[in-house]
Short mmCIF file of C-alpha atoms and ligand atoms in Angstrom, two decimals:
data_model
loop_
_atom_site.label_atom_id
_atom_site.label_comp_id
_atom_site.label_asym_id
_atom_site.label_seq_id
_atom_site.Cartn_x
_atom_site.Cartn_y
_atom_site.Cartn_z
CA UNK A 176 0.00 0.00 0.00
CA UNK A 177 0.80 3.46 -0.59
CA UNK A 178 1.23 6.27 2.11
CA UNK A 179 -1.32 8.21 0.20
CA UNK A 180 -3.61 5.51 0.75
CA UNK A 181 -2.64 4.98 4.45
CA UNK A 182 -3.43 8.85 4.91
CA UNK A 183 -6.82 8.31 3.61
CA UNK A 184 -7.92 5.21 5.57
CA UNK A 185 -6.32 7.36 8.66
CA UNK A 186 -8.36 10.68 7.68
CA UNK A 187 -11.35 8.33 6.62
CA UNK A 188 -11.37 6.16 9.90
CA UNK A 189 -10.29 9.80 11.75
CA UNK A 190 -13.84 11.13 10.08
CA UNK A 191 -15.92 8.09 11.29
CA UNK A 192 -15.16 8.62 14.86
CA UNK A 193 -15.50 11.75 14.67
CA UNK A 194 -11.87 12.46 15.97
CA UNK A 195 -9.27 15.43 16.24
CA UNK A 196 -6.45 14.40 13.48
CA UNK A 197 -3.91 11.85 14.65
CA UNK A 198 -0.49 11.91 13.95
CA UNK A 199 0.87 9.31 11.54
CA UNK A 200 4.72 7.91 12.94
CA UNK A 201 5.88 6.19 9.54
CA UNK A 202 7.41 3.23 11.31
CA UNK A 203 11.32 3.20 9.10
CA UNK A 204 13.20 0.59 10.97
CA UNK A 205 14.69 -2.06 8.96
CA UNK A 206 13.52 -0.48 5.82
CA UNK A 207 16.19 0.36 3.06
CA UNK A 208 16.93 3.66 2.72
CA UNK A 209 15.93 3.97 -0.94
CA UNK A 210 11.87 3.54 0.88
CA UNK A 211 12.76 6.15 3.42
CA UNK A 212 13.48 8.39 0.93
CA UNK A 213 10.82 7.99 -1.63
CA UNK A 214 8.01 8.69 1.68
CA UNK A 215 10.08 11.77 2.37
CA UNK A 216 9.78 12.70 -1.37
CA UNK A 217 6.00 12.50 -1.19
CA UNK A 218 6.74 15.20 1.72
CA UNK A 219 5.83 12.99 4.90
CA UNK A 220 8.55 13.92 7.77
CA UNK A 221 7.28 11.84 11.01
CA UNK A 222 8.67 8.65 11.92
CA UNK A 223 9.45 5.76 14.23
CA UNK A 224 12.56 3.92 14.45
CA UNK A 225 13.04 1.28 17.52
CA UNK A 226 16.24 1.24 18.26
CA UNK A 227 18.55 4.36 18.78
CA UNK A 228 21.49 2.81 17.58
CA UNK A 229 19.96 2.05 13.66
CA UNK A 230 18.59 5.28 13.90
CA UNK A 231 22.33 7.22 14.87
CA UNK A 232 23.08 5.74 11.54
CA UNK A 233 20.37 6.37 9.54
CA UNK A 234 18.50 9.76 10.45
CA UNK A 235 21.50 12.57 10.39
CA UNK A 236 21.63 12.28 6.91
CA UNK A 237 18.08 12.16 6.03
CA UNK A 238 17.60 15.18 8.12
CA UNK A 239 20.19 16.82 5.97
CA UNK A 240 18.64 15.92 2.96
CA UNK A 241 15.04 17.07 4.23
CA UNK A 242 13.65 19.85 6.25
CA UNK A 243 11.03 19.32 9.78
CA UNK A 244 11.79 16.01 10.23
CA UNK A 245 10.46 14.41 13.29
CA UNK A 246 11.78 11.29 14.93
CA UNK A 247 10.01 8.87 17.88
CA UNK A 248 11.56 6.29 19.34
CA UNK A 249 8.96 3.06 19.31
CA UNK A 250 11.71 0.59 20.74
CA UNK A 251 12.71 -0.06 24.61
CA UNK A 252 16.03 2.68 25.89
CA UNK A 253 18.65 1.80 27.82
CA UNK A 254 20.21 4.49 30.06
CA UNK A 255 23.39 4.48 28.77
CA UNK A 256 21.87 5.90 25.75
CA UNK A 257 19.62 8.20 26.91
CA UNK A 258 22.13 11.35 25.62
CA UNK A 259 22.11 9.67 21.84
CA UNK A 260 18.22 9.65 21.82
CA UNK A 261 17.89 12.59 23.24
CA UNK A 262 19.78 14.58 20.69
CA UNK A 263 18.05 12.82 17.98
CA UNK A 264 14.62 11.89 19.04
CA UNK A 265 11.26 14.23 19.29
CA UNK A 266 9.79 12.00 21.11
CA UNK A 267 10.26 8.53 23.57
CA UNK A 268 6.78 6.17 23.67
CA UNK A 269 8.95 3.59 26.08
CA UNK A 270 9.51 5.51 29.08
CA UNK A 271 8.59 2.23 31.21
CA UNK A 272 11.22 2.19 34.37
CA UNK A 273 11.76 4.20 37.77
CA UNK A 274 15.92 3.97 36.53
CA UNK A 275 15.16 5.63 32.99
CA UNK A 276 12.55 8.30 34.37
CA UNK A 277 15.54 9.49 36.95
CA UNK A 278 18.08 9.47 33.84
CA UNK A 279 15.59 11.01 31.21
CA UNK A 280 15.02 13.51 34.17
CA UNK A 281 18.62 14.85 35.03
CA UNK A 282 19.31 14.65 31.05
CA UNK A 283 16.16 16.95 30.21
CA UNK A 284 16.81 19.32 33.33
CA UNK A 285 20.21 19.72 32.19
CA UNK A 286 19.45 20.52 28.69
CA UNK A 287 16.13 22.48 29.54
CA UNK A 288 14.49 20.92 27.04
CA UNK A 289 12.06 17.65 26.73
CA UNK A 290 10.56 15.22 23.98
CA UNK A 291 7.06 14.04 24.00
CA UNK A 292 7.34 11.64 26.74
CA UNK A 293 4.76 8.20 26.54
CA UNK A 294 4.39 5.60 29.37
CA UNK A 295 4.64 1.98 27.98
CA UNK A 296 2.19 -0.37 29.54
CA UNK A 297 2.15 -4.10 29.16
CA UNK A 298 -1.44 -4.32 28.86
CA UNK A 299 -1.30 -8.12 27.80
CA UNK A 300 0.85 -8.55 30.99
CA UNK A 301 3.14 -10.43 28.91
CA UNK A 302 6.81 -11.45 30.21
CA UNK A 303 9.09 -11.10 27.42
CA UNK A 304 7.58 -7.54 26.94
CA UNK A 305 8.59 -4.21 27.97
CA UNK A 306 6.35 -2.24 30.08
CA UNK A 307 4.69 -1.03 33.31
CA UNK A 308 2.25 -3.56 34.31
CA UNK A 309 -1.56 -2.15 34.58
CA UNK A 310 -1.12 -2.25 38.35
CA UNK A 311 1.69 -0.67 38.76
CA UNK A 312 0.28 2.46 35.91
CA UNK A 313 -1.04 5.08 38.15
CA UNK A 314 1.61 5.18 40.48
CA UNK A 315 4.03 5.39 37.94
CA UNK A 316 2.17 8.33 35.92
CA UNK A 317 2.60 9.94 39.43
CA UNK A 318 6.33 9.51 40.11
CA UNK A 319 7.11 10.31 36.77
CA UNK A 320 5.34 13.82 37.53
CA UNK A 321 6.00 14.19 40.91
CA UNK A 322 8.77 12.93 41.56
CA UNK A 323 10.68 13.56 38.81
CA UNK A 324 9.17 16.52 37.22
CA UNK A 325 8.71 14.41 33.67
CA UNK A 326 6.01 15.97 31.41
CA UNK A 327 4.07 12.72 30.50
CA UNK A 328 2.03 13.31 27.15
CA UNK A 329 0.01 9.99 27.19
CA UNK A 330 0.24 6.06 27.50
CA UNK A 331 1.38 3.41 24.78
CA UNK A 332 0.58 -0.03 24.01
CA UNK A 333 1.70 -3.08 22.12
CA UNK A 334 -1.20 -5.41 22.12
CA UNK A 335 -0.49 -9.36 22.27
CA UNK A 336 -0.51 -10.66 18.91
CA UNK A 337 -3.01 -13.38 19.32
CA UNK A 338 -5.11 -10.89 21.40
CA UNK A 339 -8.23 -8.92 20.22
CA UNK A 340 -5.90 -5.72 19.88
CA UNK A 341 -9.56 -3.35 20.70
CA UNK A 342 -9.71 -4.63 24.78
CA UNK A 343 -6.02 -3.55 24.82
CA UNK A 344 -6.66 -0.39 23.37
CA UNK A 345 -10.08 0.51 25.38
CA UNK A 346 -8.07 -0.31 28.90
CA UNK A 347 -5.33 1.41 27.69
CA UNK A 348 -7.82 4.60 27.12
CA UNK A 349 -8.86 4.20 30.36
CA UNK A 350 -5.70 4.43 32.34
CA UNK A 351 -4.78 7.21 30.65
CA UNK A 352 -8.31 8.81 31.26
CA UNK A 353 -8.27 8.08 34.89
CA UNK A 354 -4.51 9.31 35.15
CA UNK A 355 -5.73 12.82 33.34
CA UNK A 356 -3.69 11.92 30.01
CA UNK A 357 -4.60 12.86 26.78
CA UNK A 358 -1.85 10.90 24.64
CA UNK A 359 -2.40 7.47 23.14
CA UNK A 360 0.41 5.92 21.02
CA UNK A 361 -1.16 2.54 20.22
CA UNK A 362 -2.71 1.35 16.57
CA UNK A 363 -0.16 -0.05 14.09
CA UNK A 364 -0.15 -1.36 10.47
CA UNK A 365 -3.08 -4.14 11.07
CA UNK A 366 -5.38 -2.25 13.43
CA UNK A 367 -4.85 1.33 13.38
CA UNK A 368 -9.01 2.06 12.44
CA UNK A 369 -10.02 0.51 15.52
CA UNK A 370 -7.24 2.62 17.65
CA UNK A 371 -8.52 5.80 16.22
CA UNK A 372 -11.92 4.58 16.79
CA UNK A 373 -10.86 4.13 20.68
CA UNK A 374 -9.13 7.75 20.68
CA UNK A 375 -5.83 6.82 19.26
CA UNK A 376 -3.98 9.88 19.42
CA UNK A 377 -0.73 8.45 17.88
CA UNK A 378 -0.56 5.40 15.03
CA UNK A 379 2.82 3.96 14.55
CA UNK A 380 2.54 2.17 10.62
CA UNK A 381 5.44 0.66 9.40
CA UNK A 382 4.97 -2.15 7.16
CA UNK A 383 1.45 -0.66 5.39
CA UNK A 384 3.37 2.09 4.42
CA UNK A 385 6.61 0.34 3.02
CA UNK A 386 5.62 -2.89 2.78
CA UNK A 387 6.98 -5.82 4.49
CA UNK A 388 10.47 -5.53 7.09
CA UNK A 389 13.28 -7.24 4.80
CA UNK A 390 13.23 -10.96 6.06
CA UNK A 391 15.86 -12.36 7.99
CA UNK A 392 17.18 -8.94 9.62
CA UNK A 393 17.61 -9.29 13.01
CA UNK A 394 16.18 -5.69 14.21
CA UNK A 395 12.40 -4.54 14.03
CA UNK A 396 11.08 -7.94 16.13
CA UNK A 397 9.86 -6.27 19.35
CA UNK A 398 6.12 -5.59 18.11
CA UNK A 399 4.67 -8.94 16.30
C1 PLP B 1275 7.63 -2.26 14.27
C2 PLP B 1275 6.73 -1.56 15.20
C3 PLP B 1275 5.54 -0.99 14.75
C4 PLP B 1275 5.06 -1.07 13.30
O1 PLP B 1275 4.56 -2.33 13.04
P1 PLP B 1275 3.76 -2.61 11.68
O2 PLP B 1275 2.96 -3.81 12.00
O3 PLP B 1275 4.77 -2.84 10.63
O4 PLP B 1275 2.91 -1.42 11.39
C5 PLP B 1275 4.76 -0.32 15.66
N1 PLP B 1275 5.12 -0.21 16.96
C6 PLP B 1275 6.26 -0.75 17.43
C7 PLP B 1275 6.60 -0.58 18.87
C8 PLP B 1275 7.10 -1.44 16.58
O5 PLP B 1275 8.24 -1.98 17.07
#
């Protein structure tokens, strides 16, 4: 599929639910560079990438090349590279850790300056997957605010794959509700409609945009 025709099921399924507009993160990891391009061509500049070190390779030049890019990180951060994806990335949808809040919070204090910050949750309470277990959300949310003085824009998600990704996405709505946040960083390539449908806020498409992840690479296997 095209990205013109992604934009139109997002502005059609955007129209149906009678929606603000969501943002569209073009999801770039894995993809060869000669794809990146060509959706920067047709003049789209937000994407995700999920790992910072693909990206440190990747995104200086690109940003060269075009003007306004924007750049989310979709992928789990370690601290020791909280200074990389902070001078590249807009935004960070894995803040899911006590250790990484204190490090993204002495990092942004010191440069006076923050990205859009998301709260991961393992809704499917999965153990091979990042995230703050629904429990443990709310009190969290709060440390990240209180505590640490962290501006949290919303919640993200990763449904189980053999789950019903809509439950995920309605309890996920509803933690961020309850916790006063607005953001919601959860639809991707196979069920982005129903996300907006649940007040997606945030739709992170990779492979509907540039078509399947080249088989066989060993990056790009944290979501499905
Ligand atoms: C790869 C990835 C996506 C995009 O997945 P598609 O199914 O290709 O749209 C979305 N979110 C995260 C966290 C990812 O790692």
């Amino acid at each position: 599929m095209s990205l013109s025709e992604i934009k139109a099921r997002v502005d059609l399924a955007v129209k149906n639910a009678n929606r603000p507009p969501v943002q569209l993160i073009a999801v770039s990891k894995v993809q060869p560079d000669e794809r990146v391009a060509d959706v920067l061509a047709q003049g789209h500049r937000v994407f995700g990438e999920n790992r910072v070190q693909e990206a440190q390779g990747k995104w200086p030049a690109f940003k060269e090349r075009f003007d306004g890019v924007t750049l989310h990180l979709i992928g789990p951060l370690q601290t020791n590279k909280v200074k990389p994806a902070l001078d590249l990335f807009d935004a960070i949808h894995t803040l899911d850790r006590p250790k990484l809040a204190r490090k993204l919070a002495a990092e942004i204090q010191a440069r006076g300056q923050a990205p859009e910050l998301f709260i991961q949750v393992n809704t499917g309470e999965e153990p091979q997957k990042a995230g703050v277990l629904p429990a443990d959300v709310d009190a969290f949310v709060q440390s990240c605010q209180t505590e640490f003085d962290l501006p949290i824009a919303g919640l993200m998600t990763i449904p189980p794959v053999s789950e019903e990704p809509s439950l995920h996405f309605a309890l996920l709505r509803k933690m961020a509700r309850r916790n006063g946040l607005g953001g919601l960083s959860m639809g991707m390539s196979g069920d982005f409609e129903s996300a907006i449908a649940l007040g997606d806020t945030h739709i992170r498409v990779g492979s509907a945009i540039f078509g399947e992840r080249v088989p066989g690479s060993l990056a790009g296997t944290q979501a499905r």
